[in-house]
Short mmCIF file of N, CA and C and ligand atoms in Angstrom, two decimals:
data_model
loop_
_atom_site.label_atom_id
_atom_site.label_comp_id
_atom_site.label_asym_id
_atom_site.label_seq_id
_atom_site.Cartn_x
_atom_site.Cartn_y
_atom_site.Cartn_z
N MET A 1 137.54 -52.32 -42.70
CA MET A 1 137.17 -53.28 -42.49
C MET A 1 138.43 -54.56 -43.42
N LEU A 2 138.77 -55.86 -43.65
CA LEU A 2 139.42 -56.73 -43.68
C LEU A 2 139.04 -57.09 -45.19
N THR A 3 139.29 -57.25 -46.51
CA THR A 3 138.37 -57.98 -46.97
C THR A 3 139.12 -59.42 -47.24
N GLU A 4 138.76 -59.99 -48.60
CA GLU A 4 138.46 -61.67 -47.83
C GLU A 4 140.53 -62.23 -49.07
N ASN A 5 140.46 -61.05 -49.33
CA ASN A 5 141.57 -61.84 -50.18
C ASN A 5 142.98 -61.12 -48.85
N ASP A 6 142.75 -59.55 -48.38
CA ASP A 6 143.52 -59.17 -46.75
C ASP A 6 143.57 -60.36 -45.90
N ARG A 7 142.60 -60.96 -45.87
CA ARG A 7 142.36 -61.71 -44.97
C ARG A 7 143.19 -62.81 -44.58
N LYS A 8 142.93 -63.14 -46.93
CA LYS A 8 143.96 -64.38 -47.08
C LYS A 8 145.62 -64.46 -46.89
N ILE A 9 145.95 -62.96 -47.56
CA ILE A 9 147.17 -62.54 -47.48
C ILE A 9 147.83 -62.78 -45.93
N ILE A 10 146.94 -61.99 -44.52
CA ILE A 10 147.54 -62.25 -43.82
C ILE A 10 147.59 -64.33 -43.19
N THR A 11 147.04 -64.71 -43.44
CA THR A 11 146.03 -66.29 -42.97
C THR A 11 147.71 -66.84 -44.22
N ASP A 12 147.77 -66.43 -44.57
CA ASP A 12 149.03 -67.41 -46.01
C ASP A 12 150.17 -67.29 -44.81
N SER A 13 150.40 -65.69 -44.66
CA SER A 13 151.70 -65.44 -44.31
C SER A 13 152.03 -65.86 -43.02
N ILE A 14 151.04 -67.29 -42.03
CA ILE A 14 151.35 -67.11 -40.70
C ILE A 14 151.76 -68.80 -41.61
N ARG A 15 153.43 -69.60 -40.39
CA ARG A 15 153.49 -70.36 -40.61
C ARG A 15 152.98 -71.68 -39.55
N GLU A 16 153.49 -72.88 -39.99
CA GLU A 16 152.71 -74.05 -39.32
C GLU A 16 153.83 -74.82 -39.45
N ILE A 17 154.08 -74.59 -37.58
CA ILE A 17 155.22 -75.65 -37.28
C ILE A 17 154.82 -76.77 -36.57
N PRO A 18 154.98 -78.00 -38.29
CA PRO A 18 154.30 -79.41 -36.56
C PRO A 18 154.59 -79.76 -35.82
N ASP A 19 154.44 -80.53 -34.59
CA ASP A 19 155.84 -81.16 -33.33
C ASP A 19 156.62 -80.17 -32.68
N PHE A 20 156.34 -78.65 -32.84
CA PHE A 20 156.87 -77.97 -31.88
C PHE A 20 156.01 -77.26 -31.00
N PRO A 21 156.39 -76.62 -29.60
CA PRO A 21 157.53 -77.66 -29.09
C PRO A 21 158.32 -78.47 -28.74
N LYS A 22 156.79 -79.51 -29.11
CA LYS A 22 156.83 -80.51 -28.57
C LYS A 22 155.49 -81.76 -29.14
N PRO A 23 155.77 -82.76 -29.13
CA PRO A 23 154.98 -84.28 -30.19
C PRO A 23 153.30 -83.42 -30.76
N GLY A 24 152.32 -83.40 -31.34
CA GLY A 24 150.93 -83.52 -31.47
C GLY A 24 151.08 -81.66 -31.44
N ILE A 25 152.00 -80.96 -31.36
CA ILE A 25 151.60 -79.49 -30.85
C ILE A 25 151.43 -78.72 -32.52
N VAL A 26 150.64 -78.30 -33.23
CA VAL A 26 151.16 -77.43 -34.81
C VAL A 26 151.52 -76.34 -33.98
N PHE A 27 152.81 -76.07 -34.29
CA PHE A 27 152.95 -74.06 -34.00
C PHE A 27 152.42 -73.20 -35.02
N LYS A 28 152.36 -72.20 -34.41
CA LYS A 28 151.58 -71.06 -35.22
C LYS A 28 153.14 -69.92 -35.89
N ASP A 29 153.80 -70.00 -36.94
CA ASP A 29 154.75 -68.93 -36.32
C ASP A 29 154.10 -67.65 -36.48
N ILE A 30 154.85 -66.39 -36.03
CA ILE A 30 154.17 -65.38 -36.80
C ILE A 30 155.59 -64.62 -36.95
N SER A 31 156.67 -65.39 -37.30
CA SER A 31 158.10 -64.04 -37.98
C SER A 31 157.85 -63.80 -39.22
N THR A 32 156.61 -65.04 -39.98
CA THR A 32 156.48 -64.58 -41.06
C THR A 32 155.25 -63.44 -41.59
N VAL A 33 154.40 -63.53 -41.28
CA VAL A 33 153.59 -62.82 -41.20
C VAL A 33 154.28 -60.88 -40.28
N LEU A 34 156.04 -60.87 -39.48
CA LEU A 34 156.71 -59.44 -38.92
C LEU A 34 157.45 -59.41 -40.29
N ASN A 35 157.86 -60.66 -41.10
CA ASN A 35 159.34 -60.02 -42.02
C ASN A 35 157.97 -59.92 -43.61
N ASN A 36 156.83 -59.67 -43.20
CA ASN A 36 156.18 -59.94 -44.70
C ASN A 36 155.16 -58.44 -45.03
N ALA A 37 156.04 -57.81 -45.03
CA ALA A 37 155.05 -55.92 -44.95
C ALA A 37 153.96 -55.71 -45.23
N GLN A 38 153.36 -56.52 -46.43
CA GLN A 38 152.36 -55.90 -46.91
C GLN A 38 151.50 -56.90 -45.98
N ALA A 39 152.25 -58.75 -45.28
CA ALA A 39 150.58 -58.89 -44.87
C ALA A 39 150.84 -58.08 -43.31
N PHE A 40 152.05 -57.70 -43.08
CA PHE A 40 151.96 -57.23 -41.33
C PHE A 40 151.17 -55.48 -41.38
N GLY A 41 151.27 -55.00 -42.83
CA GLY A 41 150.47 -53.92 -43.02
C GLY A 41 149.41 -54.31 -42.24
N LEU A 42 148.41 -54.64 -43.44
CA LEU A 42 147.30 -54.73 -43.64
C LEU A 42 146.87 -55.43 -41.98
N LEU A 43 147.55 -56.51 -41.29
CA LEU A 43 147.44 -56.41 -39.89
C LEU A 43 146.75 -55.36 -39.03
N MET A 44 148.40 -54.25 -38.98
CA MET A 44 148.57 -53.14 -38.51
C MET A 44 147.49 -52.22 -38.85
N ASP A 45 146.75 -52.13 -40.32
CA ASP A 45 145.79 -50.91 -40.58
C ASP A 45 144.16 -51.55 -39.74
N HIS A 46 143.85 -52.72 -40.07
CA HIS A 46 142.96 -53.47 -39.46
C HIS A 46 142.72 -53.29 -38.33
N LEU A 47 144.02 -53.59 -37.18
CA LEU A 47 144.04 -52.84 -36.48
C LEU A 47 143.81 -52.00 -35.74
N LYS A 48 144.55 -51.24 -36.36
CA LYS A 48 144.20 -49.54 -35.77
C LYS A 48 142.73 -49.67 -36.76
N GLU A 49 142.37 -49.73 -37.72
CA GLU A 49 140.89 -49.06 -37.99
C GLU A 49 140.14 -49.82 -36.77
N ARG A 50 140.04 -50.93 -36.21
CA ARG A 50 139.23 -51.03 -34.98
C ARG A 50 138.84 -50.54 -33.71
N TYR A 51 140.27 -50.54 -33.71
CA TYR A 51 140.42 -49.88 -31.94
C TYR A 51 140.42 -47.90 -32.49
N SER A 52 140.56 -47.97 -33.26
CA SER A 52 141.07 -45.80 -32.95
C SER A 52 139.63 -45.37 -32.42
N ASN A 53 138.51 -45.80 -32.26
CA ASN A 53 137.95 -45.02 -32.28
C ASN A 53 136.98 -46.28 -30.55
N GLN A 54 138.00 -46.89 -29.86
CA GLN A 54 137.39 -46.95 -28.44
C GLN A 54 137.77 -46.43 -27.49
N ARG A 55 138.14 -44.96 -27.29
CA ARG A 55 138.98 -43.78 -26.83
C ARG A 55 139.28 -44.67 -25.12
N LEU A 56 140.94 -46.06 -26.07
CA LEU A 56 141.58 -46.93 -24.96
C LEU A 56 143.12 -45.06 -24.64
N ASP A 57 143.34 -45.72 -24.16
CA ASP A 57 143.86 -45.18 -22.52
C ASP A 57 145.24 -46.04 -23.05
N PHE A 58 145.43 -47.73 -22.97
CA PHE A 58 146.26 -48.10 -22.87
C PHE A 58 146.58 -49.39 -24.04
N VAL A 59 146.99 -50.57 -24.32
CA VAL A 59 147.55 -51.36 -25.03
C VAL A 59 148.10 -52.02 -23.59
N ALA A 60 147.71 -53.11 -23.36
CA ALA A 60 148.32 -54.19 -22.48
C ALA A 60 149.31 -55.01 -23.60
N GLY A 61 149.80 -55.38 -23.97
CA GLY A 61 150.34 -57.21 -25.00
C GLY A 61 150.84 -57.82 -23.60
N ILE A 62 150.87 -59.25 -24.18
CA ILE A 62 150.91 -60.30 -23.38
C ILE A 62 152.79 -61.55 -23.92
N ASP A 63 153.42 -61.57 -22.99
CA ASP A 63 154.62 -61.93 -23.72
C ASP A 63 154.43 -62.66 -24.10
N ALA A 64 155.34 -62.86 -25.07
CA ALA A 64 156.57 -61.86 -25.48
C ALA A 64 156.16 -61.23 -27.05
N ARG A 65 155.42 -62.61 -28.19
CA ARG A 65 154.11 -62.13 -28.87
C ARG A 65 153.76 -60.86 -29.09
N GLY A 66 152.87 -60.95 -27.69
CA GLY A 66 152.14 -59.65 -27.60
C GLY A 66 152.77 -58.60 -27.42
N PHE A 67 153.99 -57.90 -27.52
CA PHE A 67 154.93 -57.13 -27.23
C PHE A 67 154.74 -56.34 -28.80
N ILE A 68 154.99 -57.06 -29.57
CA ILE A 68 155.71 -56.74 -30.87
C ILE A 68 153.71 -56.06 -31.48
N PHE A 69 153.01 -56.33 -31.86
CA PHE A 69 151.76 -56.44 -32.16
C PHE A 69 151.60 -55.25 -31.34
N GLY A 70 151.28 -55.13 -29.94
CA GLY A 70 150.60 -54.31 -29.05
C GLY A 70 151.41 -52.68 -29.07
N ALA A 71 152.59 -53.04 -28.58
CA ALA A 71 153.58 -51.84 -28.80
C ALA A 71 152.80 -51.02 -30.60
N ALA A 72 153.08 -52.10 -31.75
CA ALA A 72 153.39 -51.23 -32.95
C ALA A 72 151.84 -50.22 -32.32
N LEU A 73 150.73 -51.10 -31.97
CA LEU A 73 149.54 -50.64 -32.52
C LEU A 73 149.09 -49.62 -31.27
N ALA A 74 149.18 -49.62 -29.92
CA ALA A 74 150.04 -47.87 -29.16
C ALA A 74 150.69 -46.80 -29.64
N ARG A 75 151.49 -47.55 -30.49
CA ARG A 75 151.91 -46.06 -31.13
C ARG A 75 151.13 -45.70 -32.26
N ASP A 76 150.25 -46.22 -33.45
CA ASP A 76 149.36 -46.08 -34.13
C ASP A 76 149.04 -45.86 -33.18
N LEU A 77 148.05 -46.29 -32.54
CA LEU A 77 146.55 -44.76 -32.23
C LEU A 77 146.95 -43.98 -30.95
N GLY A 78 148.21 -43.83 -30.72
CA GLY A 78 148.97 -42.57 -29.58
C GLY A 78 148.55 -42.95 -28.29
N VAL A 79 149.11 -43.92 -27.32
CA VAL A 79 148.51 -44.84 -26.66
C VAL A 79 149.99 -45.22 -26.16
N GLY A 80 149.81 -45.24 -24.87
CA GLY A 80 150.48 -46.01 -23.89
C GLY A 80 150.53 -47.83 -23.98
N PHE A 81 152.06 -48.11 -23.84
CA PHE A 81 151.68 -49.74 -24.06
C PHE A 81 151.99 -50.24 -22.24
N VAL A 82 151.87 -50.98 -22.29
CA VAL A 82 152.01 -52.25 -20.96
C VAL A 82 152.59 -52.87 -21.46
N PRO A 83 153.76 -53.53 -20.81
CA PRO A 83 153.85 -55.22 -21.23
C PRO A 83 153.83 -56.06 -19.95
N ILE A 84 152.96 -57.50 -20.16
CA ILE A 84 152.05 -58.08 -18.39
C ILE A 84 153.28 -58.95 -19.20
N ARG A 85 154.34 -59.56 -18.63
CA ARG A 85 155.27 -60.15 -18.05
C ARG A 85 155.42 -62.07 -17.87
N LYS A 86 156.17 -62.00 -17.71
CA LYS A 86 156.16 -64.48 -17.15
C LYS A 86 157.49 -63.15 -15.59
N LYS A 87 156.79 -64.46 -14.79
CA LYS A 87 156.74 -64.11 -13.10
C LYS A 87 158.36 -63.55 -13.05
N GLY A 88 159.12 -62.60 -12.66
CA GLY A 88 160.63 -62.22 -12.82
C GLY A 88 161.85 -61.13 -13.54
N LYS A 89 160.20 -61.21 -14.84
CA LYS A 89 160.83 -60.04 -15.60
C LYS A 89 161.13 -58.87 -15.18
N LEU A 90 159.53 -58.33 -14.21
CA LEU A 90 159.19 -56.69 -14.33
C LEU A 90 160.47 -56.59 -13.17
N PRO A 91 161.18 -55.16 -13.07
CA PRO A 91 162.15 -54.82 -12.35
C PRO A 91 161.31 -53.83 -10.79
N TYR A 92 160.17 -53.29 -11.34
CA TYR A 92 159.78 -52.23 -9.97
C TYR A 92 159.05 -53.94 -9.53
N THR A 93 157.67 -52.93 -7.81
CA THR A 93 156.13 -53.82 -7.65
C THR A 93 155.52 -53.80 -8.25
N THR A 94 155.85 -55.03 -8.77
CA THR A 94 154.55 -56.30 -9.27
C THR A 94 153.02 -56.60 -8.88
N VAL A 95 152.51 -56.29 -9.27
CA VAL A 95 150.88 -57.73 -8.98
C VAL A 95 150.74 -58.90 -10.03
N SER A 96 150.68 -60.21 -9.93
CA SER A 96 151.06 -61.00 -10.45
C SER A 96 149.88 -61.99 -9.97
N GLU A 97 149.74 -62.96 -10.62
CA GLU A 97 148.72 -63.99 -10.92
C GLU A 97 148.80 -65.43 -11.57
N LYS A 98 148.03 -65.78 -10.56
CA LYS A 98 149.27 -67.36 -11.67
C LYS A 98 147.74 -68.72 -11.79
N TYR A 99 148.41 -68.96 -13.26
CA TYR A 99 147.59 -69.95 -13.70
C TYR A 99 147.58 -72.00 -13.71
N SER A 100 146.76 -72.14 -14.37
CA SER A 100 147.50 -73.76 -14.39
C SER A 100 147.78 -73.64 -15.73
N LEU A 101 148.63 -75.03 -15.90
CA LEU A 101 148.93 -75.00 -16.75
C LEU A 101 148.20 -76.64 -16.94
N GLU A 102 149.11 -77.78 -17.90
CA GLU A 102 148.26 -78.77 -18.30
C GLU A 102 149.18 -79.72 -16.99
N TYR A 103 150.93 -78.83 -16.95
CA TYR A 103 151.20 -79.85 -15.82
C TYR A 103 151.60 -78.68 -14.79
N GLY A 104 151.72 -78.04 -13.61
CA GLY A 104 151.80 -77.39 -13.21
C GLY A 104 151.27 -76.01 -12.74
N PHE A 105 151.78 -74.75 -12.40
CA PHE A 105 151.50 -73.55 -12.92
C PHE A 105 152.13 -72.53 -13.39
N ASP A 106 152.02 -71.12 -13.66
CA ASP A 106 152.65 -70.86 -14.41
C ASP A 106 152.24 -69.21 -14.01
N GLU A 107 153.28 -68.04 -13.89
CA GLU A 107 152.21 -66.60 -13.70
C GLU A 107 153.04 -65.77 -14.10
N VAL A 108 152.30 -64.64 -14.47
CA VAL A 108 152.81 -63.16 -15.07
C VAL A 108 152.37 -62.17 -14.35
N GLU A 109 152.59 -61.48 -14.75
CA GLU A 109 153.10 -59.88 -13.54
C GLU A 109 152.64 -59.00 -14.22
N ILE A 110 152.10 -57.39 -13.48
CA ILE A 110 152.34 -55.57 -14.91
C ILE A 110 152.87 -54.92 -13.28
N HIS A 111 153.31 -54.40 -14.40
CA HIS A 111 154.16 -53.39 -13.39
C HIS A 111 152.70 -52.71 -11.75
N ILE A 112 152.34 -51.90 -10.70
CA ILE A 112 151.63 -52.11 -10.41
C ILE A 112 151.09 -50.72 -10.29
N ASP A 113 152.04 -49.31 -10.91
CA ASP A 113 151.41 -48.21 -11.60
C ASP A 113 151.60 -48.49 -13.44
N ALA A 114 151.13 -49.34 -13.78
CA ALA A 114 151.30 -49.65 -15.25
C ALA A 114 150.72 -49.11 -15.96
N PHE A 115 149.20 -48.26 -15.13
CA PHE A 115 148.18 -46.85 -16.07
C PHE A 115 148.38 -45.53 -15.33
N ARG A 116 149.96 -45.68 -15.46
CA ARG A 116 149.89 -43.83 -14.39
C ARG A 116 148.49 -43.64 -13.95
N GLY A 117 148.35 -44.40 -12.74
CA GLY A 117 147.39 -43.59 -11.91
C GLY A 117 146.19 -43.39 -12.85
N VAL A 118 146.13 -43.48 -14.21
CA VAL A 118 144.25 -43.15 -14.69
C VAL A 118 142.98 -43.72 -14.12
N LYS A 119 142.39 -43.90 -14.22
CA LYS A 119 141.86 -43.72 -12.75
C LYS A 119 140.57 -44.71 -14.19
N ASP A 120 140.51 -46.04 -13.67
CA ASP A 120 139.22 -46.89 -15.15
C ASP A 120 139.74 -46.51 -15.99
N ALA A 121 141.08 -46.77 -16.22
CA ALA A 121 141.94 -46.81 -17.29
C ALA A 121 141.23 -47.55 -18.67
N ARG A 122 141.01 -47.07 -19.81
CA ARG A 122 140.93 -48.44 -20.77
C ARG A 122 141.52 -48.86 -21.12
N VAL A 123 141.38 -50.63 -20.71
CA VAL A 123 143.35 -50.85 -21.81
C VAL A 123 142.69 -52.18 -22.24
N LEU A 124 143.93 -52.37 -23.55
CA LEU A 124 143.09 -53.50 -24.71
C LEU A 124 143.96 -54.51 -24.36
N LEU A 125 143.48 -55.91 -23.89
CA LEU A 125 144.58 -56.75 -24.54
C LEU A 125 144.90 -57.30 -25.27
N ILE A 126 146.54 -57.72 -25.73
CA ILE A 126 146.90 -58.11 -27.38
C ILE A 126 147.66 -59.27 -26.83
N ASP A 127 147.15 -60.33 -28.11
CA ASP A 127 148.59 -61.34 -27.98
C ASP A 127 148.07 -62.05 -29.51
N ASP A 128 149.26 -63.03 -29.82
CA ASP A 128 148.86 -63.46 -31.02
C ASP A 128 148.11 -64.87 -30.85
N LEU A 129 148.14 -65.15 -30.34
CA LEU A 129 146.77 -66.30 -30.33
C LEU A 129 146.38 -66.64 -28.97
N ILE A 130 145.41 -66.89 -29.00
CA ILE A 130 144.07 -67.88 -27.91
C ILE A 130 143.95 -69.73 -27.67
N ALA A 131 144.97 -69.88 -27.07
CA ALA A 131 144.83 -71.44 -26.98
C ALA A 131 144.04 -71.62 -26.28
N THR A 132 144.11 -71.78 -24.30
CA THR A 132 143.61 -72.57 -23.86
C THR A 132 142.38 -71.69 -22.39
N GLY A 133 143.60 -70.48 -23.39
CA GLY A 133 142.88 -68.99 -22.59
C GLY A 133 143.08 -68.89 -21.42
N GLY A 134 143.99 -69.61 -20.63
CA GLY A 134 144.94 -69.65 -19.52
C GLY A 134 145.42 -68.14 -18.82
N THR A 135 146.42 -67.97 -20.10
CA THR A 135 147.42 -66.84 -20.21
C THR A 135 146.61 -65.88 -19.93
N ALA A 136 145.77 -65.28 -21.00
CA ALA A 136 144.78 -64.63 -21.53
C ALA A 136 143.85 -64.62 -20.40
N PHE A 137 143.54 -64.63 -19.45
CA PHE A 137 142.59 -64.95 -18.75
C PHE A 137 143.31 -64.44 -17.46
N ALA A 138 144.27 -64.41 -17.07
CA ALA A 138 145.27 -64.16 -16.22
C ALA A 138 146.66 -62.53 -16.04
N ALA A 139 146.05 -62.18 -17.32
CA ALA A 139 146.58 -61.29 -17.77
C ALA A 139 145.02 -59.89 -17.52
N ALA A 140 143.96 -60.63 -18.24
CA ALA A 140 142.49 -59.84 -18.62
C ALA A 140 142.71 -59.18 -16.35
N ASN A 141 142.60 -59.94 -15.93
CA ASN A 141 142.65 -60.14 -14.02
C ASN A 141 143.56 -59.04 -13.70
N LEU A 142 144.91 -59.26 -14.67
CA LEU A 142 145.84 -58.46 -13.50
C LEU A 142 145.90 -56.59 -14.25
N ILE A 143 145.16 -56.93 -15.29
CA ILE A 143 144.70 -55.21 -16.45
C ILE A 143 143.19 -55.15 -14.90
N GLU A 144 142.38 -55.62 -14.22
CA GLU A 144 141.49 -55.29 -13.29
C GLU A 144 142.03 -55.28 -12.20
N LYS A 145 143.38 -56.13 -11.40
CA LYS A 145 143.87 -55.54 -9.33
C LYS A 145 144.81 -54.64 -10.15
N SER A 146 145.38 -53.96 -11.36
CA SER A 146 145.92 -53.39 -11.12
C SER A 146 145.23 -51.47 -11.69
N GLY A 147 143.76 -51.56 -11.66
CA GLY A 147 143.08 -50.29 -11.61
C GLY A 147 142.46 -50.39 -12.99
N GLY A 148 143.01 -50.91 -14.12
CA GLY A 148 141.97 -50.74 -15.31
C GLY A 148 141.04 -51.54 -15.99
N LYS A 149 140.31 -51.09 -17.13
CA LYS A 149 139.30 -51.51 -17.56
C LYS A 149 139.38 -52.24 -18.37
N CYS A 150 139.59 -53.72 -18.26
CA CYS A 150 140.32 -54.72 -19.89
C CYS A 150 138.94 -54.50 -21.18
N VAL A 151 138.74 -53.31 -21.74
CA VAL A 151 138.08 -53.25 -22.81
C VAL A 151 137.34 -54.24 -23.81
N GLU A 152 138.75 -55.12 -24.52
CA GLU A 152 138.40 -56.34 -25.62
C GLU A 152 140.28 -56.42 -25.36
N SER A 153 140.04 -57.88 -25.30
CA SER A 153 140.69 -58.85 -25.34
C SER A 153 141.12 -59.58 -27.30
N CYS A 154 142.52 -58.76 -28.07
CA CYS A 154 142.27 -58.70 -29.36
C CYS A 154 143.29 -59.82 -29.10
N PHE A 155 143.52 -60.57 -30.85
CA PHE A 155 143.94 -61.93 -30.91
C PHE A 155 144.20 -61.73 -32.10
N ILE A 156 144.97 -62.07 -33.29
CA ILE A 156 145.62 -62.57 -33.90
C ILE A 156 145.00 -63.54 -34.57
N MET A 157 144.96 -65.26 -33.79
CA MET A 157 143.80 -65.73 -34.36
C MET A 157 143.41 -66.85 -33.35
N SER A 158 142.48 -67.42 -33.10
CA SER A 158 142.17 -68.45 -31.90
C SER A 158 141.79 -70.14 -33.03
N LEU A 159 142.65 -70.74 -31.25
CA LEU A 159 142.58 -72.18 -31.44
C LEU A 159 140.86 -72.57 -30.73
N ASP A 160 139.88 -72.27 -31.57
CA ASP A 160 138.64 -71.82 -30.64
C ASP A 160 137.75 -73.52 -29.96
N PHE A 161 138.76 -74.66 -30.51
CA PHE A 161 137.83 -76.18 -30.13
C PHE A 161 138.88 -76.27 -28.47
N LEU A 162 139.22 -75.27 -28.63
CA LEU A 162 139.97 -75.09 -26.51
C LEU A 162 139.49 -74.63 -26.21
N GLY A 163 139.01 -74.06 -26.46
CA GLY A 163 137.59 -73.71 -25.85
C GLY A 163 138.28 -71.92 -24.48
N GLY A 164 139.17 -71.88 -25.10
CA GLY A 164 139.34 -70.59 -24.77
C GLY A 164 139.09 -68.99 -24.28
N SER A 165 138.62 -68.34 -25.66
CA SER A 165 137.39 -67.10 -25.90
C SER A 165 136.24 -67.15 -25.42
N GLU A 166 135.99 -68.42 -24.95
CA GLU A 166 134.78 -68.34 -24.15
C GLU A 166 135.03 -68.37 -22.26
N LYS A 167 136.21 -68.91 -22.40
CA LYS A 167 136.34 -68.72 -20.83
C LYS A 167 136.56 -66.89 -20.79
N LEU A 168 136.99 -66.72 -21.96
CA LEU A 168 137.73 -65.37 -21.52
C LEU A 168 136.58 -64.12 -21.81
N GLU A 169 135.14 -64.73 -22.64
CA GLU A 169 134.02 -63.65 -22.84
C GLU A 169 133.97 -63.89 -21.49
N LYS A 170 133.95 -64.37 -20.59
CA LYS A 170 133.83 -63.18 -18.85
C LYS A 170 134.04 -62.87 -18.24
N ILE A 171 135.42 -62.17 -18.99
CA ILE A 171 135.50 -61.02 -18.36
C ILE A 171 135.40 -59.45 -19.49
N ALA A 172 135.87 -60.02 -20.94
CA ALA A 172 135.85 -59.23 -21.26
C ALA A 172 135.62 -59.41 -22.58
N PRO A 173 135.09 -58.67 -23.75
CA PRO A 173 134.50 -59.46 -24.94
C PRO A 173 136.10 -59.79 -26.10
N VAL A 174 136.03 -60.72 -26.61
CA VAL A 174 136.92 -61.68 -27.13
C VAL A 174 137.57 -61.37 -28.89
N TYR A 175 137.97 -60.99 -29.54
CA TYR A 175 138.37 -60.36 -30.79
C TYR A 175 139.28 -61.72 -31.82
N SER A 176 138.95 -62.23 -32.76
CA SER A 176 140.49 -62.92 -33.25
C SER A 176 139.93 -62.29 -34.84
N VAL A 177 140.59 -61.35 -34.80
CA VAL A 177 141.25 -60.82 -36.39
C VAL A 177 140.67 -61.76 -37.46
N LEU A 178 141.62 -63.92 -36.92
CA LEU A 178 141.87 -64.47 -37.94
C LEU A 178 140.52 -65.10 -37.65
N GLY A 179 139.70 -65.83 -36.64
CA GLY A 179 138.86 -66.56 -36.38
C GLY A 179 140.12 -68.21 -35.87
N GLU A 180 139.43 -68.56 -35.78
CA GLU A 180 139.46 -70.15 -35.88
C GLU A 180 141.41 -70.57 -37.38
N ALA A 181 142.49 -70.94 -35.85
CA ALA A 181 143.39 -70.74 -37.22
C ALA A 181 143.50 -71.75 -37.52
P1 AMP B 1 147.30 -70.42 -23.40
O1 AMP B 1 147.61 -69.70 -22.18
O2 AMP B 1 146.23 -71.72 -23.39
O3 AMP B 1 145.19 -70.20 -24.18
O4 AMP B 1 147.46 -70.07 -24.62
C1 AMP B 1 148.28 -69.04 -24.62
C2 AMP B 1 150.17 -68.48 -25.42
O5 AMP B 1 150.37 -69.88 -26.05
C3 AMP B 1 149.63 -66.81 -26.20
O6 AMP B 1 150.98 -66.44 -26.22
C4 AMP B 1 150.33 -68.53 -27.85
O7 AMP B 1 151.73 -67.73 -28.19
C5 AMP B 1 151.32 -69.12 -27.55
N1 AMP B 1 150.94 -70.77 -28.18
C6 AMP B 1 149.66 -71.55 -27.70
N2 AMP B 1 149.85 -72.22 -28.70
C7 AMP B 1 149.74 -71.97 -29.28
C8 AMP B 1 150.02 -72.65 -30.60
N3 AMP B 1 149.78 -73.60 -30.71
N4 AMP B 1 150.82 -72.25 -32.24
C9 AMP B 1 151.41 -71.24 -31.67
N5 AMP B 1 151.32 -70.04 -29.89
C10 AMP B 1 151.08 -71.12 -29.03
#
């Protein structure tokens, strides 16, 4: 369990950059969590504790910040890590899923054999932040399409006013470590 003090240490380590990458967006910079050994350690210890008894087979991380937390957690749990990437980055045969953005659409992909043939593989989806939920919703669908079962989606923080978690709950339970960012 995270104490209030632990939670404060992690929250305080997130740097906010106003108007990045465009005016009106407050960007939550997690590079200042990663370079803070105490904050990063508290966060990873918490995730390890939460997920060590959930019989996970894989952790799947979303391009790109989900790779950092996801790979570290997979290693801590002794399970495999699977990258879910933006279109065109994965070299082998992929399954893909499109999702809408404010203007236009984007696409994420997973390798067709990502779960190594494990039947109904129990997969944890992870990313740094859920905003509208479009990316995570597509990623969770990809897990299901490629033979896995998304047992939970985990985020370090959430922008709850955008309704992403609510949308994603329709596929799998959602956990946000720090809650509303
Ligand atoms: P969405 O699909 O709208 O939920 O957007 C989620 C993705 O965009 C995640 O991969 C986040 O890392 C990134 N993202 C969205 N909003 C922010 C923000 N304010 N600060 C940092 N990253 C963000």
